[in-house]
Amino acid sequence: MLSLLPFLAVVPAVLADYSGNINYGSPSLRHRGLGIHLPSVVRRQTVPSYANASALNFTHGIASGDPYSDSVILWTRVAPTADNDRSNVTVSGTVPLYNHLTEEYVRASTQPICVSYVVARDEDLKRVVSQGRAYTSSDIDYTVKVEAKGLKAFTQYWYQFRVCGSELVSPKGRTKTAPRANDDVSDIGLAVYSCSNFPNGFFNAYGNSARKDNVDYVLHLGDYIYEYATSNSLRPVQPRKEIFSLYDYRRRLATYRTDSDLLLSHSKFAWITIAEFANNGYRDGFSGMNNTEDSFIRAGRVSVDQRKMNAVRAYFEWMPLRQVDMDDGLRVWRSFALGKLVDLVMLDTRNYDRSITTLNWNTDYVTEISNDAGRTLMGGLQESWFYRQLINSKKRAAKWRLIGSQIVFSRVNITTWFGTEENPYNSDAWDGYFANKNRTLKTLYDNNIGNNIFMSGDSHLNWASDLVWLDEKSYNPKTGAGSLGAEFAGTAVSSSSPFGASSSLRQTNNQSSLLIRDNSELQWQEGYYRGYYELQISPQEVVAQYFGCPDLRTRNGYEISLGNFTVTDGGNAIQRPIGGGVVANGALQDGQVVGTNLTLDTNTGRWAVRGFNFSGVTIPSGTA
């Protein structure tokens, strides 16, 4: 027993370095059993760190996220290999959900890596304001995630990681803290993305906003990665099969983090994200997997719960995400107060506690039950929290409420697209949960909560709509009277258009015209371009600027400005004339579509008229 005393004496100091890496507690601060038993990690340590730093590399860049007024999350990965830890054995019996105590369940490293970090006010890292160190190991796929504390509000910082006692350093990163809740803020810029599919093409949209450098933060509304198998493609992913195991999800995330423009965006902005683990996720599964014996066998004897556990763990390891108190489920929904200007509410409308959605075989059934009062898009706990957030935001007099949703909120008649007269709505969106949507709208109208901006992803299309309660509250489509804000939904970074990957510009615009015709609150719709949008927010107005990337086959900085839409303080609708009366593509209520190939090269800052061949279709200059 006496021989253990020297070791035990140093355990508290060592544990301080381990616990500084948030990923050892992933994915829940409350449920310690889901994390890693740190004393066991320390006990198998043979040396304090790798003796030779030349055997290591910072393999996948750096990132930051979830900014608070006095802290921000910093991330990196430093490892002896670019490959990921192959922890594929499913735990069984009475062991904790994540058991990392023996070689049976994890390839245990005996040489943990010590990493230090500094945060400074200057790019040369001379004016250091925060610093620390933490260990990483194979248990968490050699990822490092720390909270840099003691920072000033709404302030830009630079940061860098270093392997302790060596000259091996990571790239430098830049980040920004949030304003304090009661700060007067004159403007905030956000870049909003969703649906990045690695095999479909290069992530030019991420790089374009980073190169222009006129936003403060990045929001990502789901489908950061895709789970599908790939064969021949522009950019094959790893693993090439559909992903299920912990190693699979780690490897897929690592593949995505090789895209230069994604790395650039992560290195320049703090990201705020919402997770999506597989297509059409809901409480009991996904579109291609559910809690049945047949599904279990087809998935290689992997259960829904096991897949979710693997996906959640890898996501928390690889994303600059705070460890939110998970309460009783897989919680990633959270909120941010950005001064008196913005309350940002990030919802989980996929994974947390959602009732069954469309699964490619049950559309008629889901349509029939879509208005059942018991159906929930987000679960009772999150739903009650969401309504409290809206009401409390009004009480504290925040100027704008921005709601991040993985799926489109507005009611959209899609009969001319892929619906039918019997099923005229997309039941996988909020339209499949009418009671939940109506409770949300009732909260807004009953409490007279205006200045609301919904931000939505998933559809792979661009939408700009007034925020209205159709059939319940009066609404004037010509003026916007009766609306309580707007919804801006963005297309995909690279995922294909649901109008048809090989559809021409004219074909997609014709479909947009039909959607505009059939939906009075839908003011603009566009389905050809992949890209993103930015929100420029001031006390006077919110301006949504949409950008399309004309060529994803190569890495380039090209983008076309598709349209700008404004919501003024108290206006509670998209300002008329919509988009100033002119957009570059799609279809517009009461306005003109004037096509253009006037393209900005974000690499040079120069504008030029260019011809492109995108998705096999030539886009001549001036075509509408």
XYZ file of C-alpha atoms in Angstrom, residues 31-334:
304
model
C -24.195 11.768 -16.462
C -20.604 11.060 -15.466
C -21.086 7.381 -16.271
C -21.344 8.287 -19.947
C -17.890 9.805 -19.885
C -14.496 8.248 -19.262
C -13.239 7.123 -15.865
C -10.245 9.413 -15.545
C -8.465 7.582 -12.711
C -8.362 4.506 -14.936
C -6.839 6.519 -17.778
C -4.223 7.896 -15.394
C -3.403 4.444 -13.984
C -2.397 3.026 -17.338
C -0.143 6.018 -18.076
C 3.471 4.913 -18.483
C 5.029 8.287 -19.287
C 3.512 11.766 -18.894
C 3.493 12.481 -22.627
C 4.988 11.406 -25.908
C 8.704 11.810 -25.533
C 9.159 12.585 -29.203
C 6.842 15.279 -30.563
C 8.080 14.543 -34.084
C 5.853 11.450 -33.977
C 2.776 13.681 -33.652
C 0.799 15.985 -35.916
C -2.088 18.397 -35.614
C -4.103 16.391 -38.070
C -7.320 18.326 -38.740
C -6.788 22.007 -38.037
C -8.403 23.999 -35.250
C -11.876 25.283 -34.460
C -13.839 27.341 -31.959
C -17.481 27.554 -31.017
C -20.361 28.266 -28.639
C -19.169 31.758 -27.655
C -20.185 33.212 -24.291
C -19.392 36.743 -23.184
C -16.425 35.567 -21.088
C -15.370 32.290 -22.687
C -15.286 30.246 -25.874
C -14.701 26.592 -26.751
C -11.435 25.761 -28.571
C -10.792 22.486 -30.443
C -7.996 20.605 -32.150
C -6.732 17.069 -32.717
C -3.118 16.007 -32.169
C -2.239 12.376 -32.803
C 0.438 9.918 -33.905
C -1.771 9.013 -36.876
C -4.341 10.689 -39.096
C -6.517 7.608 -38.776
C -9.054 7.353 -36.001
C -9.342 5.120 -32.983
C -11.041 1.867 -34.009
C -13.233 1.398 -30.953
C -15.891 -0.758 -32.550
C -16.776 -3.336 -29.918
C -20.295 -2.802 -28.580
C -20.312 -2.785 -24.786
C -22.597 -5.324 -23.157
C -23.905 -6.496 -19.833
C -23.913 -4.051 -16.927
C -20.957 -1.895 -17.942
C -21.576 1.845 -18.500
C -22.721 2.944 -21.935
C -19.198 4.145 -22.704
C -16.752 1.745 -21.092
C -13.091 2.588 -21.659
C -11.486 0.608 -18.877
C -10.118 -2.378 -20.777
C -8.536 -3.318 -24.074
C -11.706 -5.275 -24.817
C -13.522 -2.048 -25.618
C -10.887 0.459 -26.659
C -7.376 0.475 -28.036
C -5.947 2.118 -24.944
C -3.002 4.453 -25.379
C -0.441 4.365 -22.588
C 1.222 7.589 -23.666
C -1.244 10.463 -23.341
C -0.352 13.685 -25.109
C 0.001 16.949 -23.215
C -1.231 19.990 -25.142
C -1.024 23.625 -24.072
C -2.941 26.541 -25.521
C -2.771 30.331 -25.461
C -5.378 32.956 -26.294
C -4.202 36.456 -27.158
C -5.537 39.840 -28.244
C -3.086 40.012 -31.149
C -2.321 37.711 -34.068
C 1.326 37.416 -32.991
C 0.138 35.945 -29.676
C 2.129 38.445 -27.612
C -0.734 39.830 -25.491
C -1.787 36.551 -23.893
C -4.996 36.748 -21.851
C -5.803 33.075 -21.255
C -3.789 29.883 -21.270
C -3.848 26.340 -20.011
C -3.057 22.744 -20.814
C -4.856 19.454 -21.129
C -4.181 15.836 -21.981
C -5.645 13.787 -24.804
C -5.463 10.109 -25.659
C -6.962 7.388 -27.821
C -9.989 7.268 -25.491
C -11.323 10.428 -27.140
C -9.753 9.928 -30.564
C -6.895 12.284 -29.616
C -9.216 15.302 -29.735
C -8.703 18.335 -27.516
C -11.593 20.552 -26.451
C -11.069 23.236 -23.829
C -12.955 26.249 -22.540
C -10.845 29.402 -22.722
C -12.062 31.582 -19.840
C -11.531 35.084 -18.504
C -12.168 36.786 -21.840
C -13.770 40.150 -22.594
C -17.183 40.375 -24.178
C -17.646 40.783 -27.952
C -13.903 40.786 -28.506
C -11.785 39.180 -31.199
C -8.991 36.835 -30.111
C -6.330 34.612 -31.659
C -5.325 31.235 -30.269
C -2.914 28.364 -30.843
C -2.187 24.896 -29.443
C 1.258 23.414 -28.765
C 2.482 19.968 -27.757
C 3.882 20.599 -24.271
C 7.616 21.180 -24.122
C 8.081 21.148 -27.901
C 8.074 23.393 -30.941
C 5.170 21.530 -32.546
C 2.275 23.983 -32.859
C -1.130 23.992 -34.497
C -2.243 26.558 -37.057
C -3.361 29.828 -35.505
C -7.053 30.366 -35.090
C -9.248 33.409 -34.651
C -12.446 33.594 -32.628
C -14.841 36.053 -31.014
C -16.732 36.119 -27.751
C -20.413 37.027 -27.472
C -21.664 40.354 -26.126
C -22.996 40.474 -22.584
C -26.760 40.079 -22.384
C -27.331 43.728 -21.487
C -24.790 45.252 -23.863
C -25.913 47.705 -26.528
C -24.721 46.221 -29.820
C -24.915 48.094 -33.110
C -24.532 45.147 -35.498
C -23.903 41.413 -35.691
C -23.236 39.323 -38.786
C -24.002 35.622 -39.175
C -23.222 33.163 -41.966
C -25.836 30.385 -42.086
C -25.201 26.936 -43.583
C -26.645 23.442 -43.747
C -26.297 20.175 -45.658
C -22.688 19.683 -46.708
C -22.243 16.472 -48.697
C -18.554 15.714 -49.232
C -18.872 13.459 -52.309
C -21.109 15.991 -54.117
C -18.477 18.674 -54.461
C -16.149 21.139 -52.783
C -17.329 23.215 -49.827
C -16.687 26.554 -51.555
C -19.529 28.228 -49.666
C -17.671 27.924 -46.358
C -14.584 29.567 -47.799
C -16.436 32.363 -49.571
C -17.840 33.870 -46.394
C -14.521 33.377 -44.607
C -12.613 35.183 -47.351
C -15.084 38.097 -47.414
C -14.767 38.206 -43.616
C -17.824 40.347 -42.863
C -19.629 38.211 -40.258
C -19.010 37.538 -36.581
C -20.173 33.937 -36.197
C -21.183 30.881 -38.230
C -24.406 28.933 -37.696
C -24.831 25.403 -39.010
C -28.372 23.986 -39.052
C -27.770 20.293 -39.597
C -26.258 17.666 -41.905
C -22.680 18.679 -41.155
C -21.868 15.177 -42.418
C -23.869 12.486 -44.222
C -24.014 8.835 -43.218
C -24.434 7.300 -46.663
C -22.183 4.870 -48.492
C -20.414 6.211 -51.584
C -19.052 4.541 -54.683
C -17.592 6.542 -57.554
C -17.857 10.224 -56.794
C -16.032 13.515 -57.139
C -14.658 13.142 -53.616
C -15.015 9.702 -51.986
C -15.455 9.639 -48.230
C -14.144 7.267 -45.597
C -15.433 4.787 -44.730
C -17.030 4.176 -48.107
C -19.865 2.178 -46.539
C -22.824 3.552 -44.583
C -21.623 4.479 -41.117
C -22.820 2.910 -37.853
C -19.927 2.369 -35.434
C -18.009 4.845 -33.327
C -15.003 4.452 -35.617
C -17.241 5.018 -38.659
C -18.525 8.329 -37.352
C -15.091 9.475 -36.257
C -13.635 8.593 -39.646
C -16.418 10.340 -41.565
C -16.025 13.537 -39.515
C -12.279 13.374 -40.079
C -12.797 13.067 -43.850
C -14.964 16.173 -43.916
C -12.325 18.060 -41.955
C -9.911 17.653 -44.846
C -11.837 20.184 -46.955
C -9.708 23.344 -47.102
C -12.634 25.768 -47.040
C -14.292 24.070 -44.099
C -10.974 24.266 -42.242
C -10.689 27.940 -43.182
C -14.129 28.791 -41.816
C -13.489 26.901 -38.589
C -10.178 28.716 -38.153
C -11.719 32.200 -38.493
C -15.106 32.048 -36.760
C -16.759 30.631 -33.696
C -19.385 28.122 -34.866
C -22.790 27.411 -33.318
C -24.175 24.110 -34.571
C -27.067 21.678 -34.334
C -26.399 17.965 -34.830
C -27.991 15.541 -37.264
C -26.822 11.934 -37.174
C -28.691 10.228 -40.031
C -31.465 11.059 -42.482
C -34.904 11.922 -41.064
C -33.961 11.183 -37.472
C -36.676 10.852 -34.862
C -37.127 9.421 -31.359
C -36.941 5.779 -32.429
C -34.719 5.760 -35.461
C -34.066 7.189 -38.907
C -35.538 6.863 -42.382
C -33.338 3.854 -43.098
C -33.266 2.335 -39.617
C -35.738 1.801 -36.802
C -36.360 -0.294 -33.703
C -37.449 -3.480 -35.442
C -35.811 -6.862 -35.801
C -35.726 -6.540 -39.583
C -33.935 -3.183 -39.373
C -31.506 -4.580 -36.800
C -30.532 -7.431 -39.121
C -30.243 -5.211 -42.207
C -28.003 -2.780 -40.323
C -25.513 -5.488 -39.504
C -27.006 -6.180 -36.051
C -26.601 -2.586 -34.883
C -29.480 -1.107 -32.898
C -30.847 2.419 -33.169
C -29.703 3.227 -29.635
C -26.188 1.967 -30.314
C -25.911 4.010 -33.491
C -27.152 7.153 -31.753
C -24.691 6.588 -28.912
C -21.817 6.263 -31.381
C -22.904 9.293 -33.420
C -23.392 11.509 -30.366
C -20.026 10.602 -28.907
C -18.135 11.285 -32.138
C -20.002 14.550 -32.712
C -19.157 15.854 -29.246
C -15.534 14.773 -29.687
C -15.111 16.521 -33.036
C -17.248 19.676 -32.770
C -16.444 22.854 -30.773
C -19.644 22.334 -28.792
C -20.264 22.952 -25.110
C -21.272 20.021 -22.952
C -24.892 21.051 -22.431
C -26.624 19.557 -19.400
C -28.429 16.749 -21.143
C -31.268 16.377 -18.615
C -32.989 13.179 -19.750
C -31.896 12.803 -23.360
C -29.489 13.688 -26.143
C -29.725 17.420 -25.649
C -28.029 19.831 -28.012
C -30.724 22.542 -27.944
C -29.494 25.722 -26.279
